[in-house]
Short mmCIF file of N, CA and C and ligand atoms in Angstrom, two decimals:
data_model
loop_
_atom_site.label_atom_id
_atom_site.label_comp_id
_atom_site.label_asym_id
_atom_site.label_seq_id
_atom_site.Cartn_x
_atom_site.Cartn_y
_atom_site.Cartn_z
N UNK L 154 -22.32 87.11 12.06
CA UNK L 154 -21.82 85.80 12.44
C UNK L 154 -21.26 85.09 11.20
N UNK L 155 -20.18 84.33 11.41
CA UNK L 155 -19.66 83.58 10.27
C UNK L 155 -20.71 82.54 9.83
N UNK L 156 -20.59 82.12 8.61
CA UNK L 156 -21.61 81.25 8.03
C UNK L 156 -21.69 79.91 8.79
N UNK L 157 -22.90 79.51 9.11
CA UNK L 157 -23.06 78.25 9.84
C UNK L 157 -22.81 77.06 8.91
N UNK L 158 -22.07 76.07 9.42
CA UNK L 158 -21.91 74.87 8.60
C UNK L 158 -23.27 74.18 8.47
N UNK L 159 -23.59 73.78 7.29
CA UNK L 159 -24.88 73.15 7.04
C UNK L 159 -24.66 71.91 6.17
N UNK L 160 -25.39 70.86 6.49
CA UNK L 160 -25.27 69.62 5.73
C UNK L 160 -25.69 69.85 4.27
N UNK L 161 -24.93 69.30 3.35
CA UNK L 161 -25.32 69.40 1.94
C UNK L 161 -25.59 68.01 1.40
N UNK L 162 -26.65 67.91 0.63
CA UNK L 162 -27.03 66.58 0.11
C UNK L 162 -25.91 65.95 -0.71
N UNK L 163 -25.12 66.79 -1.39
CA UNK L 163 -24.07 66.19 -2.22
C UNK L 163 -22.96 65.54 -1.38
N UNK L 164 -22.99 65.74 -0.06
CA UNK L 164 -22.02 65.07 0.79
C UNK L 164 -22.46 63.64 1.12
N UNK L 165 -23.71 63.31 0.79
CA UNK L 165 -24.24 61.98 1.12
C UNK L 165 -23.46 60.89 0.39
N UNK L 166 -23.29 59.77 1.09
CA UNK L 166 -22.68 58.60 0.46
C UNK L 166 -23.76 57.66 -0.06
N UNK L 167 -25.02 58.02 0.24
CA UNK L 167 -26.16 57.14 -0.07
C UNK L 167 -26.08 55.83 0.70
N UNK L 168 -25.46 55.90 1.85
CA UNK L 168 -25.48 54.79 2.80
C UNK L 168 -26.09 55.41 4.06
N UNK L 169 -27.39 55.17 4.24
CA UNK L 169 -28.13 55.96 5.24
C UNK L 169 -27.53 55.94 6.64
N UNK L 170 -27.14 54.74 7.11
CA UNK L 170 -26.66 54.68 8.49
C UNK L 170 -25.43 55.56 8.70
N UNK L 171 -24.61 55.67 7.67
CA UNK L 171 -23.40 56.50 7.78
C UNK L 171 -23.76 57.98 7.56
N UNK L 172 -24.59 58.23 6.56
CA UNK L 172 -24.98 59.62 6.28
C UNK L 172 -25.63 60.29 7.50
N UNK L 173 -26.46 59.51 8.19
CA UNK L 173 -27.15 60.08 9.36
C UNK L 173 -26.14 60.56 10.40
N UNK L 174 -25.10 59.76 10.60
CA UNK L 174 -24.10 60.14 11.61
C UNK L 174 -23.24 61.30 11.12
N UNK L 175 -22.92 61.32 9.84
CA UNK L 175 -22.17 62.46 9.30
C UNK L 175 -22.97 63.74 9.47
N UNK L 176 -24.26 63.64 9.15
CA UNK L 176 -25.13 64.81 9.28
C UNK L 176 -25.19 65.28 10.74
N UNK L 177 -25.27 64.30 11.65
CA UNK L 177 -25.34 64.64 13.08
C UNK L 177 -24.05 65.35 13.53
N UNK L 178 -22.91 64.93 12.97
CA UNK L 178 -21.64 65.59 13.33
C UNK L 178 -21.63 67.04 12.84
N UNK L 179 -22.10 67.25 11.61
CA UNK L 179 -22.14 68.62 11.06
C UNK L 179 -23.13 69.47 11.87
N UNK L 180 -24.26 68.86 12.24
CA UNK L 180 -25.24 69.61 13.03
C UNK L 180 -24.69 69.97 14.41
N UNK L 181 -23.91 69.05 14.98
CA UNK L 181 -23.30 69.33 16.28
C UNK L 181 -22.31 70.50 16.15
N UNK L 182 -21.57 70.49 15.05
CA UNK L 182 -20.63 71.59 14.81
C UNK L 182 -21.39 72.93 14.67
N UNK L 183 -22.49 72.90 13.94
CA UNK L 183 -23.30 74.12 13.77
C UNK L 183 -23.81 74.60 15.12
N UNK L 184 -24.20 73.66 15.96
CA UNK L 184 -24.69 74.00 17.30
C UNK L 184 -23.59 74.68 18.12
N UNK L 185 -22.36 74.17 18.00
CA UNK L 185 -21.24 74.79 18.72
C UNK L 185 -20.99 76.21 18.20
N UNK L 186 -21.13 76.37 16.87
CA UNK L 186 -20.93 77.71 16.29
C UNK L 186 -21.95 78.68 16.88
N UNK L 187 -23.19 78.22 16.98
CA UNK L 187 -24.24 79.09 17.53
C UNK L 187 -23.98 79.44 18.99
N UNK L 188 -23.55 78.43 19.75
CA UNK L 188 -23.39 78.65 21.20
C UNK L 188 -22.13 79.41 21.57
N UNK L 189 -21.07 79.26 20.74
CA UNK L 189 -19.77 79.81 21.17
C UNK L 189 -19.15 80.79 20.19
N UNK L 190 -19.92 81.23 19.19
CA UNK L 190 -19.34 82.16 18.22
C UNK L 190 -18.98 83.48 18.91
N UNK L 191 -18.09 84.26 18.32
CA UNK L 191 -17.62 85.49 18.98
C UNK L 191 -18.75 86.43 19.39
N UNK L 192 -19.84 86.44 18.62
CA UNK L 192 -20.92 87.39 18.90
C UNK L 192 -21.66 87.09 20.20
N UNK L 193 -21.76 85.81 20.57
CA UNK L 193 -22.53 85.51 21.79
C UNK L 193 -21.64 85.36 23.01
N UNK L 194 -20.37 85.09 22.80
CA UNK L 194 -19.50 84.78 23.93
C UNK L 194 -19.44 85.88 25.00
N UNK L 195 -19.37 87.16 24.62
CA UNK L 195 -19.27 88.17 25.68
C UNK L 195 -20.45 88.18 26.64
N UNK L 196 -21.59 87.65 26.23
CA UNK L 196 -22.76 87.67 27.11
C UNK L 196 -22.75 86.50 28.10
N UNK L 197 -21.84 85.55 27.90
CA UNK L 197 -21.80 84.41 28.81
C UNK L 197 -20.72 84.64 29.86
N UNK L 198 -20.85 83.96 30.97
CA UNK L 198 -19.78 84.10 31.97
C UNK L 198 -19.68 82.81 32.78
N UNK L 199 -18.55 82.64 33.41
CA UNK L 199 -18.35 81.48 34.29
C UNK L 199 -18.31 80.15 33.56
N UNK L 200 -18.00 80.19 32.27
CA UNK L 200 -17.97 78.94 31.52
C UNK L 200 -16.65 78.81 30.78
N UNK L 201 -15.57 79.04 31.51
CA UNK L 201 -14.26 79.10 30.88
C UNK L 201 -13.94 77.87 30.05
N UNK L 202 -14.37 76.70 30.56
CA UNK L 202 -14.00 75.47 29.83
C UNK L 202 -15.12 74.93 28.95
N UNK L 203 -16.21 75.67 28.87
CA UNK L 203 -17.39 75.13 28.19
C UNK L 203 -17.11 74.80 26.73
N UNK L 204 -16.41 75.68 26.03
CA UNK L 204 -16.15 75.42 24.62
C UNK L 204 -15.24 74.20 24.46
N UNK L 205 -14.18 74.15 25.27
CA UNK L 205 -13.25 73.01 25.18
C UNK L 205 -14.00 71.70 25.44
N UNK L 206 -14.87 71.74 26.48
CA UNK L 206 -15.63 70.52 26.78
C UNK L 206 -16.54 70.13 25.62
N UNK L 207 -17.18 71.13 25.03
CA UNK L 207 -18.07 70.86 23.90
C UNK L 207 -17.28 70.32 22.70
N UNK L 208 -16.09 70.85 22.49
CA UNK L 208 -15.25 70.36 21.39
C UNK L 208 -14.78 68.92 21.69
N UNK L 209 -14.51 68.65 22.96
CA UNK L 209 -14.10 67.29 23.33
C UNK L 209 -15.27 66.33 23.09
N UNK L 210 -16.50 66.78 23.38
CA UNK L 210 -17.67 65.92 23.13
C UNK L 210 -17.85 65.65 21.64
N UNK L 211 -17.60 66.67 20.84
CA UNK L 211 -17.68 66.48 19.39
C UNK L 211 -16.67 65.41 18.95
N UNK L 212 -15.48 65.47 19.53
CA UNK L 212 -14.45 64.48 19.23
C UNK L 212 -14.91 63.07 19.62
N UNK L 213 -15.59 62.97 20.77
CA UNK L 213 -16.08 61.65 21.21
C UNK L 213 -17.18 61.15 20.30
N UNK L 214 -18.01 62.08 19.82
CA UNK L 214 -19.06 61.69 18.87
C UNK L 214 -18.43 61.16 17.58
N UNK L 215 -17.36 61.81 17.15
CA UNK L 215 -16.65 61.36 15.94
C UNK L 215 -16.02 59.99 16.19
N UNK L 216 -15.43 59.82 17.37
CA UNK L 216 -14.78 58.54 17.68
C UNK L 216 -15.83 57.40 17.64
N UNK L 217 -16.99 57.64 18.23
CA UNK L 217 -18.06 56.63 18.23
C UNK L 217 -18.49 56.35 16.79
N UNK L 218 -18.58 57.40 16.01
CA UNK L 218 -18.97 57.22 14.60
C UNK L 218 -17.94 56.36 13.85
N UNK L 219 -16.67 56.63 14.10
CA UNK L 219 -15.63 55.85 13.42
C UNK L 219 -15.76 54.36 13.76
N UNK L 220 -16.06 54.07 15.03
CA UNK L 220 -16.22 52.68 15.43
C UNK L 220 -17.41 52.04 14.72
N UNK L 221 -18.52 52.79 14.63
CA UNK L 221 -19.70 52.27 13.92
C UNK L 221 -19.36 51.98 12.46
N UNK L 222 -18.61 52.93 11.87
CA UNK L 222 -18.24 52.78 10.47
C UNK L 222 -17.37 51.54 10.28
N UNK L 223 -16.44 51.35 11.20
CA UNK L 223 -15.54 50.19 11.10
C UNK L 223 -16.32 48.88 11.23
N UNK L 224 -17.32 48.89 12.12
CA UNK L 224 -18.14 47.69 12.30
C UNK L 224 -18.91 47.40 11.00
N UNK L 225 -19.43 48.45 10.41
CA UNK L 225 -20.16 48.33 9.14
C UNK L 225 -19.25 47.77 8.05
N UNK L 226 -18.03 48.29 7.99
CA UNK L 226 -17.08 47.85 6.96
C UNK L 226 -16.72 46.38 7.15
N UNK L 227 -16.57 46.01 8.42
CA UNK L 227 -16.23 44.61 8.73
C UNK L 227 -17.40 43.72 8.27
N UNK L 228 -18.62 44.17 8.51
CA UNK L 228 -19.80 43.37 8.18
C UNK L 228 -19.92 43.09 6.69
N UNK L 229 -19.44 44.02 5.86
CA UNK L 229 -19.56 43.79 4.42
C UNK L 229 -18.28 43.22 3.81
N UNK L 230 -17.29 42.96 4.66
CA UNK L 230 -16.05 42.36 4.16
C UNK L 230 -15.19 43.31 3.35
N UNK L 231 -15.17 44.58 3.76
CA UNK L 231 -14.36 45.61 3.08
C UNK L 231 -12.89 45.34 3.35
N UNK L 232 -12.13 45.02 2.29
CA UNK L 232 -10.76 44.57 2.58
C UNK L 232 -9.77 45.71 2.83
N UNK L 233 -10.21 46.96 2.65
CA UNK L 233 -9.31 48.06 3.00
C UNK L 233 -9.60 48.62 4.39
N UNK L 234 -10.32 47.81 5.18
CA UNK L 234 -10.64 48.24 6.54
C UNK L 234 -9.40 48.65 7.35
N UNK L 235 -8.29 47.90 7.31
CA UNK L 235 -7.13 48.30 8.12
C UNK L 235 -6.63 49.71 7.78
N UNK L 236 -6.60 50.05 6.48
CA UNK L 236 -6.17 51.40 6.08
C UNK L 236 -7.15 52.45 6.58
N UNK L 237 -8.44 52.13 6.44
CA UNK L 237 -9.45 53.10 6.87
C UNK L 237 -9.38 53.30 8.40
N UNK L 238 -9.14 52.19 9.08
CA UNK L 238 -9.01 52.26 10.53
C UNK L 238 -7.81 53.12 10.94
N UNK L 239 -6.72 52.95 10.18
CA UNK L 239 -5.52 53.74 10.45
C UNK L 239 -5.82 55.23 10.26
N UNK L 240 -6.56 55.53 9.21
CA UNK L 240 -6.95 56.92 8.94
C UNK L 240 -7.79 57.48 10.11
N UNK L 241 -8.72 56.68 10.62
CA UNK L 241 -9.51 57.11 11.77
C UNK L 241 -8.61 57.40 12.97
N UNK L 242 -7.65 56.49 13.19
CA UNK L 242 -6.75 56.65 14.34
C UNK L 242 -5.92 57.93 14.19
N UNK L 243 -5.45 58.18 12.96
CA UNK L 243 -4.66 59.39 12.71
C UNK L 243 -5.51 60.64 12.95
N UNK L 244 -6.75 60.58 12.48
CA UNK L 244 -7.65 61.73 12.66
C UNK L 244 -7.89 62.01 14.14
N UNK L 245 -8.08 60.93 14.92
CA UNK L 245 -8.33 61.14 16.35
C UNK L 245 -7.07 61.68 17.04
N UNK L 246 -5.89 61.23 16.58
CA UNK L 246 -4.64 61.74 17.15
C UNK L 246 -4.50 63.24 16.83
N UNK L 247 -4.87 63.58 15.60
CA UNK L 247 -4.80 64.98 15.19
C UNK L 247 -5.74 65.83 16.03
N UNK L 248 -6.95 65.31 16.24
CA UNK L 248 -7.95 66.07 17.01
C UNK L 248 -7.52 66.21 18.47
N UNK L 249 -6.95 65.14 19.01
CA UNK L 249 -6.48 65.19 20.40
C UNK L 249 -5.39 66.25 20.54
N UNK L 250 -4.50 66.34 19.54
CA UNK L 250 -3.43 67.35 19.59
C UNK L 250 -4.03 68.76 19.51
N UNK L 251 -5.06 68.91 18.65
CA UNK L 251 -5.71 70.22 18.55
C UNK L 251 -6.36 70.61 19.88
N UNK L 252 -7.06 69.64 20.47
CA UNK L 252 -7.71 69.90 21.77
C UNK L 252 -6.70 70.34 22.82
N UNK L 253 -5.55 69.67 22.80
CA UNK L 253 -4.50 70.00 23.78
C UNK L 253 -4.04 71.45 23.57
N UNK L 254 -3.87 71.81 22.31
CA UNK L 254 -3.47 73.19 21.97
C UNK L 254 -4.50 74.19 22.45
N UNK L 255 -5.77 73.92 22.11
CA UNK L 255 -6.84 74.85 22.48
C UNK L 255 -6.95 74.99 23.99
N UNK L 256 -6.75 73.85 24.66
CA UNK L 256 -6.83 73.86 26.13
C UNK L 256 -5.68 74.71 26.69
N UNK L 257 -4.48 74.49 26.14
CA UNK L 257 -3.30 75.23 26.61
C UNK L 257 -3.47 76.73 26.37
N UNK L 258 -4.11 77.07 25.25
CA UNK L 258 -4.32 78.49 24.94
C UNK L 258 -5.49 79.08 25.72
N UNK L 259 -6.26 78.21 26.39
CA UNK L 259 -7.43 78.68 27.12
C UNK L 259 -8.51 79.25 26.22
N UNK L 260 -8.68 78.59 25.07
CA UNK L 260 -9.66 79.07 24.09
C UNK L 260 -11.08 79.05 24.66
N UNK L 261 -11.76 80.19 24.59
CA UNK L 261 -13.14 80.27 25.08
C UNK L 261 -14.11 80.68 24.00
N UNK L 262 -13.55 81.16 22.88
CA UNK L 262 -14.39 81.66 21.79
C UNK L 262 -14.16 80.80 20.56
N UNK L 263 -15.26 80.38 19.96
CA UNK L 263 -15.17 79.56 18.75
C UNK L 263 -14.96 80.50 17.57
N UNK L 264 -13.70 80.87 17.37
CA UNK L 264 -13.37 81.86 16.34
C UNK L 264 -13.58 81.25 14.94
N UNK L 265 -13.78 82.10 13.93
CA UNK L 265 -13.93 81.57 12.57
C UNK L 265 -12.77 80.64 12.20
N UNK L 266 -11.58 80.96 12.67
CA UNK L 266 -10.43 80.14 12.29
C UNK L 266 -10.51 78.74 12.93
N UNK L 267 -10.93 78.66 14.18
CA UNK L 267 -11.07 77.33 14.81
C UNK L 267 -12.26 76.58 14.20
N UNK L 268 -13.33 77.32 13.91
CA UNK L 268 -14.49 76.69 13.25
C UNK L 268 -14.06 76.04 11.95
N UNK L 269 -13.24 76.77 11.20
CA UNK L 269 -12.78 76.28 9.90
C UNK L 269 -11.92 75.03 10.07
N UNK L 270 -11.05 75.07 11.09
CA UNK L 270 -10.19 73.91 11.35
C UNK L 270 -11.03 72.67 11.60
N UNK L 271 -12.07 72.80 12.45
CA UNK L 271 -12.89 71.64 12.80
C UNK L 271 -13.72 71.18 11.59
N UNK L 272 -14.23 72.16 10.85
CA UNK L 272 -15.02 71.84 9.66
C UNK L 272 -14.16 71.07 8.65
N UNK L 273 -12.96 71.57 8.42
CA UNK L 273 -12.07 70.89 7.47
C UNK L 273 -11.72 69.49 7.95
N UNK L 274 -11.52 69.38 9.26
CA UNK L 274 -11.17 68.08 9.84
C UNK L 274 -12.29 67.07 9.56
N UNK L 275 -13.53 67.48 9.77
CA UNK L 275 -14.67 66.59 9.52
C UNK L 275 -14.84 66.30 8.03
N UNK L 276 -14.73 67.35 7.22
CA UNK L 276 -15.01 67.17 5.79
C UNK L 276 -13.92 66.36 5.09
N UNK L 277 -12.69 66.46 5.57
CA UNK L 277 -11.62 65.66 4.97
C UNK L 277 -11.99 64.18 5.05
N UNK L 278 -12.64 63.83 6.15
CA UNK L 278 -13.06 62.45 6.36
C UNK L 278 -14.29 62.11 5.50
N UNK L 279 -15.31 62.97 5.59
CA UNK L 279 -16.58 62.69 4.91
C UNK L 279 -16.42 62.70 3.38
N UNK L 280 -15.62 63.64 2.90
CA UNK L 280 -15.50 63.80 1.44
C UNK L 280 -14.28 63.06 0.88
N UNK L 281 -13.44 62.55 1.78
CA UNK L 281 -12.23 61.89 1.32
C UNK L 281 -12.34 60.38 1.43
N UNK L 282 -11.80 59.83 2.50
CA UNK L 282 -11.72 58.37 2.63
C UNK L 282 -13.11 57.72 2.62
N UNK L 283 -14.12 58.40 3.16
CA UNK L 283 -15.44 57.77 3.19
C UNK L 283 -16.04 57.64 1.79
N UNK L 284 -15.72 58.57 0.91
CA UNK L 284 -16.24 58.47 -0.47
C UNK L 284 -15.60 57.28 -1.17
N UNK L 285 -14.31 57.09 -0.88
CA UNK L 285 -13.64 55.92 -1.46
C UNK L 285 -14.30 54.64 -0.97
N UNK L 286 -14.63 54.64 0.32
CA UNK L 286 -15.30 53.47 0.87
C UNK L 286 -16.66 53.26 0.19
N UNK L 287 -17.42 54.35 0.01
CA UNK L 287 -18.76 54.23 -0.58
C UNK L 287 -18.68 53.61 -1.97
N UNK L 288 -17.67 54.03 -2.74
CA UNK L 288 -17.52 53.46 -4.08
C UNK L 288 -17.29 51.95 -3.99
N UNK L 289 -16.41 51.56 -3.07
CA UNK L 289 -16.13 50.13 -2.89
C UNK L 289 -17.39 49.40 -2.40
N UNK L 290 -18.13 50.06 -1.53
CA UNK L 290 -19.35 49.45 -0.99
C UNK L 290 -20.33 49.11 -2.10
N UNK L 291 -20.56 50.04 -3.01
CA UNK L 291 -21.55 49.79 -4.06
C UNK L 291 -21.04 48.76 -5.06
N UNK L 292 -19.73 48.68 -5.20
CA UNK L 292 -19.17 47.61 -6.05
C UNK L 292 -19.38 46.25 -5.39
N UNK L 293 -19.09 46.20 -4.08
CA UNK L 293 -19.21 44.94 -3.34
C UNK L 293 -20.65 44.47 -3.26
N UNK L 294 -21.53 45.43 -2.99
CA UNK L 294 -22.90 45.06 -2.66
C UNK L 294 -23.87 45.31 -3.81
N UNK L 295 -23.36 45.74 -4.91
CA UNK L 295 -24.19 45.90 -6.09
C UNK L 295 -25.38 46.81 -5.92
N UNK L 296 -25.23 47.81 -5.05
CA UNK L 296 -26.30 48.80 -4.90
C UNK L 296 -27.50 48.29 -4.11
N UNK L 297 -27.33 47.16 -3.42
CA UNK L 297 -28.43 46.67 -2.58
C UNK L 297 -28.73 47.64 -1.44
N UNK L 298 -29.81 47.40 -0.76
CA UNK L 298 -30.25 48.28 0.32
C UNK L 298 -29.12 48.56 1.29
N UNK L 299 -28.63 49.81 1.35
CA UNK L 299 -27.51 50.12 2.23
C UNK L 299 -27.87 49.99 3.71
N UNK L 300 -29.16 50.00 4.02
CA UNK L 300 -29.56 49.90 5.42
C UNK L 300 -29.43 48.47 5.94
N UNK L 301 -29.34 47.53 5.03
CA UNK L 301 -29.27 46.15 5.47
C UNK L 301 -28.06 45.48 4.84
N UNK L 302 -26.86 45.93 5.27
CA UNK L 302 -25.66 45.37 4.65
C UNK L 302 -25.52 43.90 5.01
N UNK L 303 -25.07 43.14 4.05
CA UNK L 303 -24.79 41.75 4.35
C UNK L 303 -23.53 41.39 3.58
N UNK L 304 -22.82 40.36 4.03
CA UNK L 304 -21.59 40.00 3.33
C UNK L 304 -21.90 39.74 1.86
N UNK L 305 -20.99 40.16 0.95
CA UNK L 305 -21.27 40.05 -0.48
C UNK L 305 -21.65 38.65 -0.90
N UNK L 306 -21.06 37.62 -0.27
CA UNK L 306 -21.37 36.26 -0.73
C UNK L 306 -22.86 35.95 -0.56
N UNK L 307 -23.50 36.58 0.45
CA UNK L 307 -24.92 36.31 0.67
C UNK L 307 -25.79 36.90 -0.43
N UNK L 308 -25.23 37.90 -1.13
CA UNK L 308 -26.04 38.58 -2.14
C UNK L 308 -26.31 37.68 -3.34
N UNK L 309 -25.51 36.63 -3.45
CA UNK L 309 -25.65 35.80 -4.64
C UNK L 309 -26.32 34.47 -4.34
N UNK L 310 -26.80 34.34 -3.10
CA UNK L 310 -27.45 33.07 -2.75
C UNK L 310 -28.78 32.94 -3.48
N UNK L 311 -29.15 31.72 -3.77
CA UNK L 311 -30.47 31.44 -4.34
C UNK L 311 -30.61 31.98 -5.74
FE1 FE2 E 447 -17.49 58.60 8.38
#
């Protein structure tokens, strides 16, 4: 079997609420690899659309995560929120196009190449724009408890 995607601590942004969701996305991807990898697929039957549906659910989980992230960014007054939001929208458009392709091809097996595509799609977000956000977050909030974000102006009260 191709190597299962596994969460790595160095991918953490040290913002727990976001890290937990990133980890859940990677775990969901690993679960899809286990359920639909080429080695197990021949033993299953009557589930022609199961992989596509599971991939669509992963996309919905990512979409929900993006909304949570945007809410978090708004709460701390992150001024690059519009750009980050645009990036989320582009990612979802890209994923929707991929899903359409996979559906048209009647993909039933989570091949290493499709696994890699989805993994790269997720990691581009986690290791790219989100890291930039994390840097800005710690500058704005001065390393305060990431679980309890508050607008930066509140950090200097009293
Ligand atoms: Fe994220």
